[in-house]
Amino acid sequence: MVVSACGRRFKGDTKVTDLLYLVNAHVKYHVSCEELLEDIGQRYFDIADELELAYPIREEFAAFAERARSGGYSTEELVSRGEYFTARLMAEYLGLPFLDAATVVAFHHDGTLSMNRTSELVQEYGQQGGFVMPGFYGATREGQIKLLDRGGGDISGSILAKCLGADLYENWTDVSGFYSADPRIVPEAQPIARVTYEELRELSYMGASVLHEEAVFPVREAGIPLVIKNTNAPQDPGTIISETADEGEAEPIITGVTGKRGFVAINVARDRTKPRVGFMRRALSVFERYDVSVEHMPTGVDRFGAVVQEQDVHDSLYSLVGDIQQEVEPLEIEVVEGLALIATVGRNLRGRAGISGHLFGMLGQAGVSVRMISQSCDEINIIIGVEEKDFDLAIRTIYRAFSDENGIVKVSAKDLGTGKEQQISITASTNLSKEDIDKAVHEAEQYAAEDKARKDEVDAHNAADQVAYQTEKTLGELGDKISADEKAKIQSAVDHLKEVNKGTDVEAIKAATDEVQKAFYAVSEKLYQQAGPQGQAGGPQAGAQGGNKPGDDGVVDADYETVD
């Protein structure tokens, strides 16, 4: 068993590892760290007292605190004591031997892991019947403590699983596996039952933070499956991560939607009078000199964009741009800040026609402007760049665009307004047999009311997102053309709508949407005078035409009937 340092006890609490980094900073700058050490020590004392453990934690921690105050630890050794003390207590509680990570997790002097030597040491010191080992750190041959990346306990567990030839690596955390989207953004997001290693790599790299992305490699190389489980809900199935998914499983089109804020795009246009050959290479050499990783690189005939993390160029952006200008003498350089990248990931995206069109169409309907598009060569992800203000809206829109497409359905749609009937076929290749498809169609007919309720909820969410976005956009464009009180009233209605839209009460969402439109229409006379008819002014209507009032949008609902 590999353990991490004590985490948060409650919302707003600070992890022990973060407190230890603060202790190190206080010592470095000769600031008292007594309160921090008392807080850290008391956490371990409370655990030992409640579990009635015999380990002399008070004496051991007192010796640690004295040495810490005097500056006797390197940063890495001081911070590693969080895992060390936690593992000591856990070992006694479980009745298992304690094995110090400094004994078996071997580092080279430059801080890189020596996997071969680690494997030899684990075989030598690892005890039959189990043992408890602290994660996050190891040591060089000389005994110098070295740390893995933050979240390195995940990596330690993966390394140990490989060295022991485990059948399964269980990673116990505070959530029930990976979710198909961040539940804070998409409340209806569901746990993912199965993820492949390549999908996990994409999801982790782009922001899904359940598991450290580097934890994948040791167990993947050894062919060991990994499962994410919830310590507080052990009965939940969690997420299984393996090299491949079983053939014939009925699965959704997308595995997950995730993303990160804080990106900058540097777009470089080639002067057509300059040579084409070597243009991109020379420009990219500048990024290399600045030690900046290019995350994505959309290209055109005579231009390319380099998307980088804002934190990587925070102090050097304009120096870097100046060096690119000098290196390649481009026609133009454009810097676009405030970008967020969103990845739509799924092994079932491969070879599927119409997915990108559906995704971009739904984003367009939601009013999200896509600033960048990229797709991996293995076709398991579609990455888009959007403005940071559209981040949550884009993730919700993408998730809801694909959350229900999981079979082959044929319907006939009749527009009662025109009387026209149209045959529609929605196809999703899931390797289902004819019997499975017939069963799915039967169940779809049986639960038509339930499906309609789900569709109504999705429509309500999308309409609310669109109304909120368009209203805020129009308020910004109007500037001081309406009073501060009028703006405040409308913004209050928008804020309420956003909050209600996080839930699943369709009627409440519709009511809040109407309230925003009513608040906007309260100043409609002034809007008409400034921007012409409502249809041209871009007011906050979701599907309405001209100047129709909310709920009177002139659209006739269509009936849908199943075609055999």
Short mmCIF file of N, CA and C in Angstrom, two decimals, residues 385-508:
data_model
loop_
_atom_site.label_atom_id
_atom_site.label_comp_id
_atom_site.label_asym_id
_atom_site.label_seq_id
_atom_site.Cartn_x
_atom_site.Cartn_y
_atom_site.Cartn_z
N GLY A 385 -10.23 25.74 -29.36
CA GLY A 385 -9.87 26.88 -28.54
C GLY A 385 -11.02 27.87 -28.53
N VAL A 386 -11.41 28.31 -27.35
CA VAL A 386 -12.48 29.28 -27.20
C VAL A 386 -12.01 30.38 -26.25
N GLU A 387 -12.73 31.49 -26.23
CA GLU A 387 -12.43 32.53 -25.26
C GLU A 387 -12.74 32.01 -23.87
N GLU A 388 -11.94 32.43 -22.90
CA GLU A 388 -12.09 31.90 -21.54
C GLU A 388 -13.50 32.14 -20.98
N LYS A 389 -14.12 33.23 -21.37
CA LYS A 389 -15.47 33.52 -20.85
C LYS A 389 -16.50 32.49 -21.33
N ASP A 390 -16.20 31.79 -22.43
CA ASP A 390 -17.12 30.79 -22.97
C ASP A 390 -16.79 29.38 -22.51
N PHE A 391 -15.83 29.23 -21.60
CA PHE A 391 -15.32 27.90 -21.23
C PHE A 391 -16.43 26.99 -20.71
N ASP A 392 -17.14 27.41 -19.66
CA ASP A 392 -18.18 26.57 -19.07
C ASP A 392 -19.30 26.28 -20.07
N LEU A 393 -19.72 27.31 -20.79
CA LEU A 393 -20.80 27.15 -21.76
C LEU A 393 -20.41 26.15 -22.84
N ALA A 394 -19.19 26.21 -23.33
CA ALA A 394 -18.74 25.30 -24.38
C ALA A 394 -18.72 23.86 -23.89
N ILE A 395 -18.24 23.63 -22.68
CA ILE A 395 -18.20 22.27 -22.14
C ILE A 395 -19.61 21.71 -21.97
N ARG A 396 -20.52 22.52 -21.43
CA ARG A 396 -21.90 22.04 -21.28
C ARG A 396 -22.53 21.74 -22.63
N THR A 397 -22.28 22.60 -23.60
CA THR A 397 -22.88 22.41 -24.92
C THR A 397 -22.38 21.13 -25.58
N ILE A 398 -21.08 20.90 -25.52
CA ILE A 398 -20.51 19.69 -26.13
C ILE A 398 -21.03 18.45 -25.43
N TYR A 399 -21.05 18.47 -24.11
CA TYR A 399 -21.51 17.30 -23.37
C TYR A 399 -22.95 16.96 -23.73
N ARG A 400 -23.80 17.97 -23.76
CA ARG A 400 -25.21 17.72 -24.02
C ARG A 400 -25.48 17.38 -25.48
N ALA A 401 -24.55 17.75 -26.34
CA ALA A 401 -24.71 17.42 -27.76
C ALA A 401 -24.54 15.93 -28.01
N PHE A 402 -23.78 15.24 -27.16
CA PHE A 402 -23.47 13.84 -27.40
C PHE A 402 -23.94 12.89 -26.31
N SER A 403 -24.51 13.38 -25.25
CA SER A 403 -24.77 12.53 -24.09
C SER A 403 -25.80 11.45 -24.34
N ASP A 404 -26.68 11.61 -25.37
CA ASP A 404 -27.73 10.62 -25.59
C ASP A 404 -27.56 9.79 -26.85
N GLU A 405 -26.56 10.08 -27.70
CA GLU A 405 -26.43 9.34 -28.96
C GLU A 405 -25.69 8.04 -28.71
N ASN A 406 -26.45 6.93 -28.61
CA ASN A 406 -25.85 5.67 -28.25
C ASN A 406 -26.52 4.50 -28.98
N GLY A 407 -27.02 4.72 -30.20
CA GLY A 407 -27.64 3.62 -30.92
C GLY A 407 -28.05 4.05 -32.30
N ILE A 408 -28.87 3.24 -32.96
CA ILE A 408 -29.38 3.56 -34.29
C ILE A 408 -30.88 3.80 -34.18
N VAL A 409 -31.32 4.98 -34.50
CA VAL A 409 -32.72 5.35 -34.35
C VAL A 409 -33.24 5.92 -35.65
N LYS A 410 -34.40 5.52 -36.07
CA LYS A 410 -35.03 6.09 -37.27
C LYS A 410 -36.35 6.70 -36.87
N VAL A 411 -36.56 7.94 -37.24
CA VAL A 411 -37.80 8.64 -36.88
C VAL A 411 -38.32 9.38 -38.09
N SER A 412 -39.59 9.75 -38.03
CA SER A 412 -40.19 10.62 -39.03
C SER A 412 -40.61 11.89 -38.34
N ALA A 413 -40.19 13.02 -38.87
CA ALA A 413 -40.52 14.31 -38.27
C ALA A 413 -41.51 15.05 -39.16
N LYS A 414 -42.61 15.51 -38.59
CA LYS A 414 -43.61 16.27 -39.34
C LYS A 414 -43.75 17.65 -38.72
N ASP A 415 -43.54 18.66 -39.54
CA ASP A 415 -43.70 20.05 -39.09
C ASP A 415 -45.17 20.42 -39.23
N LEU A 416 -45.86 20.60 -38.11
CA LEU A 416 -47.29 20.89 -38.16
C LEU A 416 -47.57 22.24 -38.80
N GLY A 417 -46.56 23.11 -38.83
CA GLY A 417 -46.77 24.41 -39.44
C GLY A 417 -46.84 24.33 -40.95
N THR A 418 -46.03 23.42 -41.56
CA THR A 418 -45.97 23.31 -43.03
C THR A 418 -46.58 22.02 -43.55
N GLY A 419 -46.75 21.04 -42.66
CA GLY A 419 -47.29 19.75 -43.09
C GLY A 419 -46.26 18.86 -43.76
N LYS A 420 -44.99 19.33 -43.83
CA LYS A 420 -43.95 18.53 -44.50
C LYS A 420 -43.44 17.44 -43.57
N GLU A 421 -43.18 16.26 -44.18
CA GLU A 421 -42.66 15.13 -43.42
C GLU A 421 -41.27 14.79 -43.94
N GLN A 422 -40.38 14.42 -43.04
CA GLN A 422 -39.00 14.17 -43.44
C GLN A 422 -38.49 12.93 -42.71
N GLN A 423 -37.80 12.06 -43.46
CA GLN A 423 -37.19 10.87 -42.87
C GLN A 423 -35.82 11.26 -42.31
N ILE A 424 -35.55 10.83 -41.08
CA ILE A 424 -34.28 11.15 -40.43
C ILE A 424 -33.65 9.87 -39.93
N SER A 425 -32.38 9.70 -40.15
CA SER A 425 -31.64 8.55 -39.62
C SER A 425 -30.46 9.07 -38.83
N ILE A 426 -30.43 8.73 -37.54
CA ILE A 426 -29.31 9.10 -36.69
C ILE A 426 -28.54 7.81 -36.39
N THR A 427 -27.32 7.74 -36.84
CA THR A 427 -26.55 6.50 -36.73
C THR A 427 -25.35 6.69 -35.83
N ALA A 428 -25.15 5.72 -34.91
CA ALA A 428 -23.95 5.70 -34.06
C ALA A 428 -23.44 4.27 -34.04
N SER A 429 -22.25 4.05 -34.55
CA SER A 429 -21.70 2.70 -34.68
C SER A 429 -21.21 2.19 -33.33
N THR A 430 -21.96 1.28 -32.72
CA THR A 430 -21.57 0.74 -31.42
C THR A 430 -21.39 -0.76 -31.47
N ASN A 431 -21.35 -1.37 -32.66
CA ASN A 431 -21.17 -2.81 -32.82
C ASN A 431 -22.32 -3.60 -32.19
N LEU A 432 -23.51 -3.01 -32.14
CA LEU A 432 -24.66 -3.72 -31.60
C LEU A 432 -25.20 -4.70 -32.63
N SER A 433 -25.71 -5.83 -32.16
CA SER A 433 -26.35 -6.80 -33.04
C SER A 433 -27.74 -6.31 -33.41
N LYS A 434 -28.37 -6.96 -34.41
CA LYS A 434 -29.73 -6.58 -34.81
C LYS A 434 -30.69 -6.74 -33.63
N GLU A 435 -30.50 -7.83 -32.84
CA GLU A 435 -31.38 -8.06 -31.68
C GLU A 435 -31.23 -6.93 -30.66
N ASP A 436 -29.98 -6.49 -30.44
CA ASP A 436 -29.75 -5.39 -29.50
C ASP A 436 -30.41 -4.11 -29.99
N ILE A 437 -30.32 -3.87 -31.32
CA ILE A 437 -30.90 -2.66 -31.89
C ILE A 437 -32.42 -2.70 -31.76
N ASP A 438 -33.02 -3.87 -32.09
CA ASP A 438 -34.47 -4.00 -31.97
C ASP A 438 -34.92 -3.77 -30.53
N LYS A 439 -34.14 -4.29 -29.59
CA LYS A 439 -34.47 -4.11 -28.18
C LYS A 439 -34.38 -2.63 -27.81
N ALA A 440 -33.34 -1.95 -28.31
CA ALA A 440 -33.16 -0.53 -28.01
C ALA A 440 -34.31 0.29 -28.57
N VAL A 441 -34.74 -0.04 -29.81
CA VAL A 441 -35.86 0.68 -30.41
C VAL A 441 -37.13 0.46 -29.61
N HIS A 442 -37.35 -0.81 -29.17
CA HIS A 442 -38.54 -1.11 -28.37
C HIS A 442 -38.55 -0.32 -27.07
N GLU A 443 -37.38 -0.28 -26.41
CA GLU A 443 -37.28 0.46 -25.16
C GLU A 443 -37.47 1.96 -25.39
N ALA A 444 -36.96 2.44 -26.52
CA ALA A 444 -37.12 3.87 -26.84
C ALA A 444 -38.60 4.22 -26.99
N GLU A 445 -39.36 3.32 -27.64
CA GLU A 445 -40.80 3.54 -27.79
C GLU A 445 -41.49 3.46 -26.43
N GLN A 446 -41.05 2.49 -25.61
CA GLN A 446 -41.68 2.27 -24.31
C GLN A 446 -41.47 3.47 -23.38
N TYR A 447 -40.31 4.04 -23.50
CA TYR A 447 -39.98 5.15 -22.60
C TYR A 447 -39.91 6.48 -23.35
N ALA A 448 -40.81 6.66 -24.30
CA ALA A 448 -40.81 7.88 -25.11
C ALA A 448 -41.01 9.14 -24.26
N ALA A 449 -41.90 9.01 -23.27
CA ALA A 449 -42.16 10.18 -22.41
C ALA A 449 -40.91 10.57 -21.65
N GLU A 450 -40.18 9.56 -21.18
CA GLU A 450 -38.93 9.83 -20.45
C GLU A 450 -37.90 10.49 -21.37
N ASP A 451 -37.82 10.00 -22.60
CA ASP A 451 -36.89 10.59 -23.57
C ASP A 451 -37.27 12.04 -23.88
N LYS A 452 -38.57 12.28 -23.99
CA LYS A 452 -39.00 13.65 -24.27
C LYS A 452 -38.64 14.58 -23.12
N ALA A 453 -38.80 14.07 -21.88
CA ALA A 453 -38.45 14.89 -20.73
C ALA A 453 -36.96 15.22 -20.74
N ARG A 454 -36.15 14.23 -21.12
CA ARG A 454 -34.70 14.47 -21.18
C ARG A 454 -34.38 15.50 -22.26
N LYS A 455 -35.06 15.38 -23.41
CA LYS A 455 -34.83 16.33 -24.50
C LYS A 455 -35.27 17.74 -24.08
N ASP A 456 -36.41 17.82 -23.37
CA ASP A 456 -36.88 19.13 -22.89
C ASP A 456 -35.86 19.76 -21.96
N GLU A 457 -35.23 18.92 -21.13
CA GLU A 457 -34.22 19.46 -20.20
C GLU A 457 -33.01 20.00 -20.96
N VAL A 458 -32.54 19.21 -21.94
CA VAL A 458 -31.39 19.66 -22.74
C VAL A 458 -31.73 20.95 -23.47
N ASP A 459 -32.94 21.01 -24.06
CA ASP A 459 -33.35 22.22 -24.78
C ASP A 459 -33.42 23.42 -23.84
N ALA A 460 -33.92 23.18 -22.63
CA ALA A 460 -34.02 24.28 -21.66
C ALA A 460 -32.65 24.79 -21.26
N HIS A 461 -31.71 23.85 -21.03
CA HIS A 461 -30.33 24.24 -20.70
C HIS A 461 -29.72 25.06 -21.83
N ASN A 462 -29.85 24.56 -23.06
CA ASN A 462 -29.25 25.26 -24.21
C ASN A 462 -29.87 26.64 -24.41
N ALA A 463 -31.21 26.73 -24.27
CA ALA A 463 -31.87 28.03 -24.43
C ALA A 463 -31.41 29.00 -23.35
N ALA A 464 -31.28 28.50 -22.12
CA ALA A 464 -30.83 29.36 -21.02
C ALA A 464 -29.41 29.86 -21.25
N ASP A 465 -28.53 28.96 -21.69
CA ASP A 465 -27.15 29.36 -21.98
C ASP A 465 -27.12 30.45 -23.05
N GLN A 466 -27.92 30.25 -24.09
CA GLN A 466 -27.92 31.20 -25.21
C GLN A 466 -28.48 32.55 -24.77
N VAL A 467 -29.55 32.54 -23.98
CA VAL A 467 -30.15 33.80 -23.51
C VAL A 467 -29.17 34.54 -22.60
N ALA A 468 -28.54 33.81 -21.68
CA ALA A 468 -27.58 34.46 -20.77
C ALA A 468 -26.42 35.07 -21.54
N TYR A 469 -25.88 34.30 -22.48
CA TYR A 469 -24.74 34.80 -23.26
C TYR A 469 -25.13 36.04 -24.08
N GLN A 470 -26.26 35.95 -24.81
CA GLN A 470 -26.64 37.05 -25.69
C GLN A 470 -27.00 38.31 -24.90
N THR A 471 -27.62 38.10 -23.72
CA THR A 471 -27.99 39.26 -22.89
C THR A 471 -26.76 39.99 -22.41
N GLU A 472 -25.79 39.25 -21.87
CA GLU A 472 -24.56 39.88 -21.37
C GLU A 472 -23.79 40.56 -22.49
N LYS A 473 -23.79 39.91 -23.64
CA LYS A 473 -23.10 40.50 -24.79
C LYS A 473 -23.75 41.83 -25.18
N THR A 474 -25.09 41.85 -25.24
CA THR A 474 -25.81 43.06 -25.62
C THR A 474 -25.61 44.16 -24.58
N LEU A 475 -25.62 43.79 -23.29
CA LEU A 475 -25.38 44.78 -22.24
C LEU A 475 -24.02 45.43 -22.41
N GLY A 476 -23.02 44.62 -22.74
CA GLY A 476 -21.69 45.16 -22.95
C GLY A 476 -21.63 46.11 -24.12
N GLU A 477 -22.36 45.77 -25.20
CA GLU A 477 -22.35 46.62 -26.39
C GLU A 477 -23.08 47.94 -26.15
N LEU A 478 -24.11 47.92 -25.28
CA LEU A 478 -24.89 49.13 -25.04
C LEU A 478 -24.12 50.17 -24.23
N GLY A 479 -23.15 49.71 -23.42
CA GLY A 479 -22.37 50.67 -22.65
C GLY A 479 -23.24 51.51 -21.75
N ASP A 480 -23.11 52.83 -21.86
CA ASP A 480 -23.87 53.73 -21.00
C ASP A 480 -25.17 54.22 -21.64
N LYS A 481 -25.63 53.51 -22.67
CA LYS A 481 -26.87 53.91 -23.33
C LYS A 481 -28.10 53.56 -22.50
N ILE A 482 -27.93 52.69 -21.51
CA ILE A 482 -29.02 52.47 -20.55
C ILE A 482 -28.44 52.72 -19.16
N SER A 483 -29.31 52.96 -18.19
CA SER A 483 -28.86 53.37 -16.86
C SER A 483 -28.22 52.22 -16.11
N ALA A 484 -27.47 52.57 -15.08
CA ALA A 484 -26.82 51.57 -14.24
C ALA A 484 -27.85 50.71 -13.53
N ASP A 485 -28.98 51.31 -13.10
CA ASP A 485 -30.03 50.54 -12.42
C ASP A 485 -30.64 49.51 -13.36
N GLU A 486 -30.87 49.91 -14.61
CA GLU A 486 -31.44 48.97 -15.59
C GLU A 486 -30.47 47.82 -15.85
N LYS A 487 -29.19 48.19 -15.99
CA LYS A 487 -28.19 47.14 -16.21
C LYS A 487 -28.14 46.17 -15.03
N ALA A 488 -28.17 46.73 -13.81
CA ALA A 488 -28.08 45.90 -12.61
C ALA A 488 -29.26 44.94 -12.51
N LYS A 489 -30.45 45.42 -12.87
CA LYS A 489 -31.64 44.57 -12.81
C LYS A 489 -31.53 43.42 -13.80
N ILE A 490 -31.08 43.73 -15.00
CA ILE A 490 -30.94 42.68 -16.02
C ILE A 490 -29.84 41.71 -15.62
N GLN A 491 -28.70 42.22 -15.14
CA GLN A 491 -27.59 41.34 -14.75
C GLN A 491 -27.98 40.43 -13.60
N SER A 492 -28.78 40.97 -12.67
CA SER A 492 -29.25 40.14 -11.55
C SER A 492 -30.09 38.97 -12.06
N ALA A 493 -30.95 39.24 -13.04
CA ALA A 493 -31.76 38.17 -13.62
C ALA A 493 -30.89 37.15 -14.33
N VAL A 494 -29.84 37.62 -15.01
CA VAL A 494 -28.91 36.70 -15.71
C VAL A 494 -28.18 35.83 -14.70
N ASP A 495 -27.68 36.43 -13.62
CA ASP A 495 -26.96 35.66 -12.59
C ASP A 495 -27.86 34.59 -11.98
N HIS A 496 -29.13 34.96 -11.75
CA HIS A 496 -30.08 33.97 -11.21
C HIS A 496 -30.29 32.84 -12.20
N LEU A 497 -30.40 33.17 -13.48
CA LEU A 497 -30.58 32.16 -14.52
C LEU A 497 -29.40 31.20 -14.55
N LYS A 498 -28.18 31.72 -14.49
CA LYS A 498 -26.99 30.86 -14.52
C LYS A 498 -27.00 29.89 -13.35
N GLU A 499 -27.41 30.37 -12.19
CA GLU A 499 -27.42 29.51 -11.01
C GLU A 499 -28.48 28.42 -11.15
N VAL A 500 -29.69 28.81 -11.60
CA VAL A 500 -30.77 27.83 -11.77
C VAL A 500 -30.40 26.81 -12.85
N ASN A 501 -29.67 27.25 -13.88
CA ASN A 501 -29.32 26.37 -15.00
C ASN A 501 -28.33 25.28 -14.61
N LYS A 502 -27.74 25.38 -13.42
CA LYS A 502 -26.86 24.31 -12.94
C LYS A 502 -27.66 23.10 -12.48
N GLY A 503 -28.94 23.29 -12.22
CA GLY A 503 -29.78 22.20 -11.76
C GLY A 503 -30.51 21.51 -12.90
N THR A 504 -31.53 20.73 -12.56
CA THR A 504 -32.26 19.94 -13.56
C THR A 504 -33.75 20.23 -13.57
N ASP A 505 -34.20 21.26 -12.84
CA ASP A 505 -35.62 21.60 -12.80
C ASP A 505 -35.95 22.41 -14.07
N VAL A 506 -36.58 21.74 -15.04
CA VAL A 506 -36.85 22.36 -16.34
C VAL A 506 -37.75 23.57 -16.20
N GLU A 507 -38.79 23.45 -15.40
CA GLU A 507 -39.73 24.57 -15.24
C GLU A 507 -39.04 25.78 -14.62
N ALA A 508 -38.17 25.53 -13.64
CA ALA A 508 -37.45 26.64 -13.01
C ALA A 508 -36.50 27.30 -14.00
#
